[in-house]
PDB file of C-alpha atoms and ligand atoms in Angstrom:
ATOM      1  CA  MET A 188      17.585  18.180   5.296  1.00 88.00           C
ATOM      2  CA  LYS A 189      14.907  18.573   7.944  1.00 95.00           C
ATOM      3  CA  LEU A 190      11.254  18.016   7.092  1.00 98.00           C
ATOM      4  CA  SER A 191       9.404  21.315   6.643  1.00 98.00           C
ATOM      5  CA  THR A 192       6.790  22.232   9.247  1.00 98.00           C
ATOM      6  CA  LYS A 193       4.172  22.066   6.491  1.00 98.00           C
ATOM      7  CA  MET A 194       5.270  18.537   5.572  1.00 98.00           C
ATOM      8  CA  VAL A 195       5.182  17.365   9.207  1.00 98.00           C
ATOM      9  CA  ASP A 196       1.646  18.803   9.556  1.00 98.00           C
ATOM     10  CA  THR A 197       0.533  17.214   6.301  1.00 98.00           C
ATOM     11  CA  ILE A 198       1.882  13.770   7.233  1.00 98.00           C
ATOM     12  CA  ASN A 199       0.334  14.085  10.695  1.00 98.00           C
ATOM     13  CA  LYS A 200      -3.028  14.723   9.027  1.00 98.00           C
ATOM     14  CA  GLN A 201      -2.462  11.694   6.803  1.00 98.00           C
ATOM     15  CA  ILE A 202      -1.736   9.527   9.868  1.00 98.00           C
ATOM     16  CA  ASN A 203      -5.173  10.545  11.138  1.00 98.00           C
ATOM     17  CA  GLU A 204      -6.735   9.672   7.745  1.00 98.00           C
ATOM     18  CA  GLU A 205      -5.110   6.227   7.822  1.00 98.00           C
ATOM     19  CA  PHE A 206      -6.382   5.570  11.350  1.00 98.00           C
ATOM     20  CA  TYR A 207      -9.811   6.781  10.221  1.00 98.00           C
ATOM     21  CA  SER A 208      -9.587   4.314   7.303  1.00 98.00           C
ATOM     22  CA  ALA A 209      -8.861   1.551   9.813  1.00 98.00           C
ATOM     23  CA  TYR A 210     -11.878   2.645  11.841  1.00 98.00           C
ATOM     24  CA  LEU A 211     -14.113   2.749   8.765  1.00 98.00           C
ATOM     25  CA  TYR A 212     -13.100  -0.767   7.678  1.00 98.00           C
ATOM     26  CA  LEU A 213     -13.553  -2.136  11.177  1.00 98.00           C
ATOM     27  CA  SER A 214     -17.031  -0.598  11.207  1.00 98.00           C
ATOM     28  CA  MET A 215     -17.707  -2.273   7.843  1.00 98.00           C
ATOM     29  CA  ALA A 216     -16.394  -5.572   9.262  1.00 98.00           C
ATOM     30  CA  SER A 217     -18.793  -5.421  12.175  1.00 98.00           C
ATOM     31  CA  TYR A 218     -21.739  -4.501   9.942  1.00 98.00           C
ATOM     32  CA  LEU A 219     -20.908  -7.404   7.594  1.00 98.00           C
ATOM     33  CA  GLU A 220     -20.595  -9.855  10.461  1.00 98.00           C
ATOM     34  CA  SER A 221     -23.993  -8.734  11.785  1.00 98.00           C
ATOM     35  CA  GLN A 222     -25.411  -9.445   8.299  1.00 97.00           C
ATOM     36  CA  LYS A 223     -23.868 -12.964   8.382  1.00 97.00           C
ATOM     37  CA  TYR A 224     -21.243 -12.208   5.736  1.00 98.00           C
ATOM     38  CA  LYS A 225     -18.469 -13.802   7.745  1.00 98.00           C
ATOM     39  CA  GLY A 226     -15.996 -14.030   4.857  1.00 98.00           C
ATOM     40  CA  ALA A 227     -16.420 -10.407   3.822  1.00 98.00           C
ATOM     41  CA  ALA A 228     -16.147  -9.387   7.478  1.00 98.00           C
ATOM     42  CA  LYS A 229     -12.808 -11.174   7.677  1.00 97.00           C
ATOM     43  CA  TRP A 230     -11.654  -9.415   4.490  1.00 98.00           C
ATOM     44  CA  MET A 231     -12.461  -6.086   6.125  1.00 98.00           C
ATOM     45  CA  GLU A 232     -10.639  -7.061   9.313  1.00 98.00           C
ATOM     46  CA  VAL A 233      -7.529  -7.684   7.205  1.00 97.00           C
ATOM     47  CA  GLN A 234      -8.088  -4.315   5.556  1.00 98.00           C
ATOM     48  CA  TYR A 235      -8.325  -2.741   9.007  1.00 98.00           C
ATOM     49  CA  GLN A 236      -4.906  -4.225   9.856  1.00 97.00           C
ATOM     50  CA  GLU A 237      -3.463  -2.891   6.609  1.00 97.00           C
ATOM     51  CA  GLU A 238      -4.603   0.622   7.441  1.00 98.00           C
ATOM     52  CA  ILE A 239      -3.017   0.441  10.874  1.00 98.00           C
ATOM     53  CA  GLY A 240       0.141  -0.601   8.987  1.00 98.00           C
ATOM     54  CA  HIS A 241      -0.134   2.475   6.745  1.00 98.00           C
ATOM     55  CA  ALA A 242      -0.567   4.797   9.731  1.00 98.00           C
ATOM     56  CA  MET A 243       2.428   3.205  11.470  1.00 98.00           C
ATOM     57  CA  LYS A 244       4.599   3.493   8.375  1.00 98.00           C
ATOM     58  CA  PHE A 245       4.066   7.273   8.349  1.00 98.00           C
ATOM     59  CA  TYR A 246       4.439   7.348  12.142  1.00 98.00           C
ATOM     60  CA  ALA A 247       7.834   5.623  11.972  1.00 98.00           C
ATOM     61  CA  TYR A 248       8.942   7.983   9.201  1.00 98.00           C
ATOM     62  CA  VAL A 249       8.063  11.157  11.149  1.00 98.00           C
ATOM     63  CA  ASN A 250       9.727   9.883  14.305  1.00 98.00           C
ATOM     64  CA  GLY A 251      12.706   8.599  12.346  1.00 98.00           C
ATOM     65  CA  ARG A 252      13.244  12.096  10.951  1.00 98.00           C
ATOM     66  CA  GLY A 253      13.405  13.480  14.486  1.00 98.00           C
ATOM     67  CA  GLU A 254       9.935  15.027  14.399  1.00 98.00           C
ATOM     68  CA  HIS A 255       6.915  14.664  16.647  1.00 96.00           C
ATOM     69  CA  VAL A 256       3.759  12.770  15.656  1.00 98.00           C
ATOM     70  CA  VAL A 257       0.715  14.670  16.891  1.00 97.00           C
ATOM     71  CA  LEU A 258      -2.315  12.409  17.164  1.00 97.00           C
ATOM     72  CA  LYS A 259      -5.706  13.996  16.636  1.00 95.00           C
ATOM     73  CA  GLU A 260      -9.252  12.882  17.323  1.00 98.00           C
ATOM     74  CA  ILE A 261     -10.517  10.211  14.918  1.00 98.00           C
ATOM     75  CA  LYS A 262     -13.969  10.968  13.539  1.00 97.00           C
ATOM     76  CA  GLU A 263     -16.830   8.517  13.857  1.00 98.00           C
ATOM     77  CA  PRO A 264     -17.178   6.244  10.815  1.00 98.00           C
ATOM     78  CA  GLN A 265     -20.377   5.302   8.988  1.00 98.00           C
ATOM     79  CA  LYS A 266     -22.076   2.344  10.688  1.00 97.00           C
ATOM     80  CA  GLU A 267     -24.892   1.202   8.372  1.00 98.00           C
ATOM     81  CA  TRP A 268     -24.882   0.175   4.733  1.00 98.00           C
ATOM     82  CA  LYS A 269     -27.559  -1.055   2.359  1.00 97.00           C
ATOM     83  CA  SER A 270     -25.878  -4.198   1.023  1.00 97.00           C
ATOM     84  CA  LEU A 271     -22.599  -6.012   0.474  1.00 97.00           C
ATOM     85  CA  LEU A 272     -22.194  -4.026  -2.748  1.00 98.00           C
ATOM     86  CA  ASP A 273     -22.867  -0.764  -0.920  1.00 98.00           C
ATOM     87  CA  VAL A 274     -20.003  -1.611   1.478  1.00 98.00           C
ATOM     88  CA  PHE A 275     -17.466  -2.336  -1.276  1.00 98.00           C
ATOM     89  CA  ASP A 276     -18.605   0.644  -3.337  1.00 98.00           C
ATOM     90  CA  GLY A 277     -17.995   2.737  -0.240  1.00 98.00           C
ATOM     91  CA  ALA A 278     -14.564   1.179   0.249  1.00 98.00           C
ATOM     92  CA  TYR A 279     -13.641   1.909  -3.376  1.00 98.00           C
ATOM     93  CA  LYS A 280     -14.770   5.536  -3.104  1.00 98.00           C
ATOM     94  CA  HIS A 281     -12.816   5.892   0.124  1.00 98.00           C
ATOM     95  CA  GLU A 282      -9.654   4.528  -1.502  1.00 98.00           C
ATOM     96  CA  GLN A 283     -10.033   7.008  -4.375  1.00 98.00           C
ATOM     97  CA  TYR A 284     -10.199   9.778  -1.774  1.00 98.00           C
ATOM     98  CA  ILE A 285      -7.060   8.457  -0.032  1.00 98.00           C
ATOM     99  CA  THR A 286      -5.225   8.309  -3.379  1.00 98.00           C
ATOM    100  CA  LYS A 287      -5.997  12.003  -3.891  1.00 98.00           C
ATOM    101  CA  LEU A 288      -4.527  12.813  -0.485  1.00 98.00           C
ATOM    102  CA  ILE A 289      -1.372  10.748  -1.150  1.00 98.00           C
ATOM    103  CA  ASN A 290      -0.927  12.459  -4.528  1.00 98.00           C
ATOM    104  CA  GLY A 291      -1.329  15.813  -2.796  1.00 98.00           C
ATOM    105  CA  ILE A 292       1.493  14.983  -0.370  1.00 98.00           C
ATOM    106  CA  ALA A 293       3.650  13.867  -3.311  1.00 98.00           C
ATOM    107  CA  ASP A 294       2.956  17.230  -5.016  1.00 98.00           C
ATOM    108  CA  LEU A 295       4.091  19.033  -1.871  1.00 98.00           C
ATOM    109  CA  ALA A 296       7.231  16.867  -1.619  1.00 98.00           C
ATOM    110  CA  MET A 297       8.065  17.697  -5.257  1.00 98.00           C
ATOM    111  CA  GLU A 298       7.516  21.401  -4.637  1.00 98.00           C
ATOM    112  CA  GLU A 299       9.816  21.249  -1.630  1.00 98.00           C
ATOM    113  CA  LYS A 300      12.360  19.033  -3.462  1.00 98.00           C
ATOM    114  CA  ASP A 301      11.980  16.647  -0.518  1.00 98.00           C
ATOM    115  CA  HIS A 302      13.330  13.486  -2.119  1.00 98.00           C
ATOM    116  CA  ALA A 303      13.273  11.358   1.031  1.00 98.00           C
ATOM    117  CA  THR A 304       9.541  11.899   1.532  1.00 98.00           C
ATOM    118  CA  LEU A 305       8.954  11.322  -2.173  1.00 98.00           C
ATOM    119  CA  ALA A 306      10.701   7.945  -1.882  1.00 98.00           C
ATOM    120  CA  LEU A 307       8.380   6.987   0.982  1.00 98.00           C
ATOM    121  CA  LEU A 308       5.373   8.196  -0.974  1.00 98.00           C
ATOM    122  CA  GLN A 309       6.322   6.059  -3.950  1.00 98.00           C
ATOM    123  CA  TRP A 310       5.449   3.037  -1.822  1.00 98.00           C
ATOM    124  CA  PHE A 311       2.079   4.555  -0.967  1.00 98.00           C
ATOM    125  CA  ILE A 312       1.388   5.513  -4.581  1.00 98.00           C
ATOM    126  CA  ASN A 313       1.892   1.881  -5.633  1.00 98.00           C
ATOM    127  CA  GLU A 314      -0.139   0.649  -2.678  1.00 97.00           C
ATOM    128  CA  GLN A 315      -3.046   2.907  -3.667  1.00 98.00           C
ATOM    129  CA  VAL A 316      -3.119   1.380  -7.163  1.00 98.00           C
ATOM    130  CA  GLU A 317      -3.620  -1.988  -5.454  1.00 96.00           C
ATOM    131  CA  GLU A 318      -6.130  -0.686  -2.924  1.00 96.00           C
ATOM    132  CA  GLU A 319      -8.310   0.800  -5.656  1.00 98.00           C
ATOM    133  CA  ALA A 320      -8.021  -2.296  -7.850  1.00 98.00           C
ATOM    134  CA  ASN A 321      -8.917  -4.693  -5.004  1.00 96.00           C
ATOM    135  CA  THR A 322     -12.024  -2.827  -3.907  1.00 98.00           C
ATOM    136  CA  SER A 323     -13.284  -1.971  -7.402  1.00 98.00           C
ATOM    137  CA  GLU A 324     -12.844  -5.578  -8.620  1.00 98.00           C
ATOM    138  CA  ILE A 325     -14.939  -6.862  -5.727  1.00 98.00           C
ATOM    139  CA  ALA A 326     -17.600  -4.181  -6.320  1.00 98.00           C
ATOM    140  CA  ASP A 327     -17.699  -5.137 -10.029  1.00 98.00           C
ATOM    141  CA  LYS A 328     -18.138  -8.820  -9.191  1.00 97.00           C
ATOM    142  CA  LEU A 329     -20.947  -7.962  -6.795  1.00 98.00           C
ATOM    143  CA  LYS A 330     -22.678  -5.969  -9.522  1.00 97.00           C
ATOM    144  CA  LEU A 331     -22.557  -9.041 -11.785  1.00 96.00           C
ATOM    145  CA  ILE A 332     -23.880 -11.324  -9.065  1.00 95.00           C
ATOM    146  CA  GLY A 333     -26.755  -9.029  -8.107  1.00 95.00           C
ATOM    147  CA  ASN A 334     -28.982 -10.554  -5.457  1.00 90.00           C
ATOM    148  CA  THR A 335     -28.497 -14.229  -6.304  1.00 94.00           C
ATOM    149  CA  LYS A 336     -28.114 -16.128  -3.021  1.00 95.00           C
ATOM    150  CA  ASN A 337     -25.673 -18.639  -4.488  1.00 96.00           C
ATOM    151  CA  GLY A 338     -23.455 -15.938  -5.918  1.00 96.00           C
ATOM    152  CA  LEU A 339     -23.383 -13.988  -2.653  1.00 97.00           C
ATOM    153  CA  TYR A 340     -22.575 -17.173  -0.745  1.00 97.00           C
ATOM    154  CA  MET A 341     -19.695 -17.978  -3.107  1.00 97.00           C
ATOM    155  CA  ILE A 342     -18.194 -14.512  -3.037  1.00 97.00           C
ATOM    156  CA  ASP A 343     -18.439 -14.330   0.748  1.00 97.00           C
ATOM    157  CA  ARG A 344     -16.524 -17.610   0.936  1.00 97.00           C
ATOM    158  CA  GLU A 345     -13.918 -16.321  -1.500  1.00 96.00           C
ATOM    159  CA  LEU A 346     -13.449 -13.067   0.447  1.00 97.00           C
ATOM    160  CA  GLY A 347     -12.881 -15.095   3.603  1.00 96.00           C
ATOM    161  CA  GLN A 348      -9.729 -16.588   2.056  1.00 94.00           C
ATOM    162  CA  ARG A 349      -7.817 -13.316   2.360  1.00 89.00           C
ATOM    163  CA  GLY A 350      -4.755 -13.841   4.542  1.00 80.00           C
ATOM    164  CA  MET A 351      -4.157 -11.779   7.639  1.00 65.00           C
ATOM    165  CA  THR A 352      -1.324  -9.253   7.554  1.00 60.00           C
ATOM    166  CA  THR A 353       0.183  -7.687  10.617  1.00 53.00           C
ATOM    167  CA  PRO A 354       1.012  -4.012  11.067  1.00 49.00           C
ATOM    168  CA  THR A 355       4.702  -4.908  11.216  1.00 49.00           C
ATOM    169  CA  SER A 356       4.765  -7.082   8.076  1.00 49.00           C
ATOM    170  CA  GLU A 357       2.757  -4.507   6.131  1.00 48.00           C
ATOM    171  CA  GLY A 358       4.824  -2.445   3.777  1.00 46.00           C
ATOM    172  CA  GLU A 359       8.057  -4.380   3.976  1.00 42.00           C
TER     173      GLU A 359
HETATM  174 FE1  FEO B 576      -4.243   3.436   3.628  1.00 83.69          FE
HETATM  175 FE2  FEO B 576      -6.397   1.986   2.064  1.00 83.69          FE
HETATM  176  O1  FEO B 576      -5.174   3.351   2.103  1.00 83.69           O
END
């Protein structure tokens, strides 16, 4: 069964959203580094890599089904935030938005009885549970810490422990 034109268009749009996510997290990484949050900046760099992995997973799927990936312009991400908490709150909100989009593609796949795409989306649905949990847990911790210098120092150090993933290892 060939992918429907609507499904190819929808996944192409999602590829753009995943690249935009990468862009947004890289912008957050640079902001955090400029604010001397080196650990949090590293966390965001890992997140950037993960998003490239997500985009490439959809890319490989579209190409693997004999269709053409059409790359569109990536919009400019936000570049300033108010605090470390503001960054992670923003990341959490963004992940909630991405979850909505993934669920929307799953709805379309169900409508079209497109089981192959649904199987791919199952991976993304699980991934989104993790993405939301990771960002909201960090935002919650930051709310507890408030503006205490010690607390911010400790959490920055902890965030810096996140291991690097590569686009090819992501999603395997
Ligand atoms: Fe690709 Fe963070 O969702």
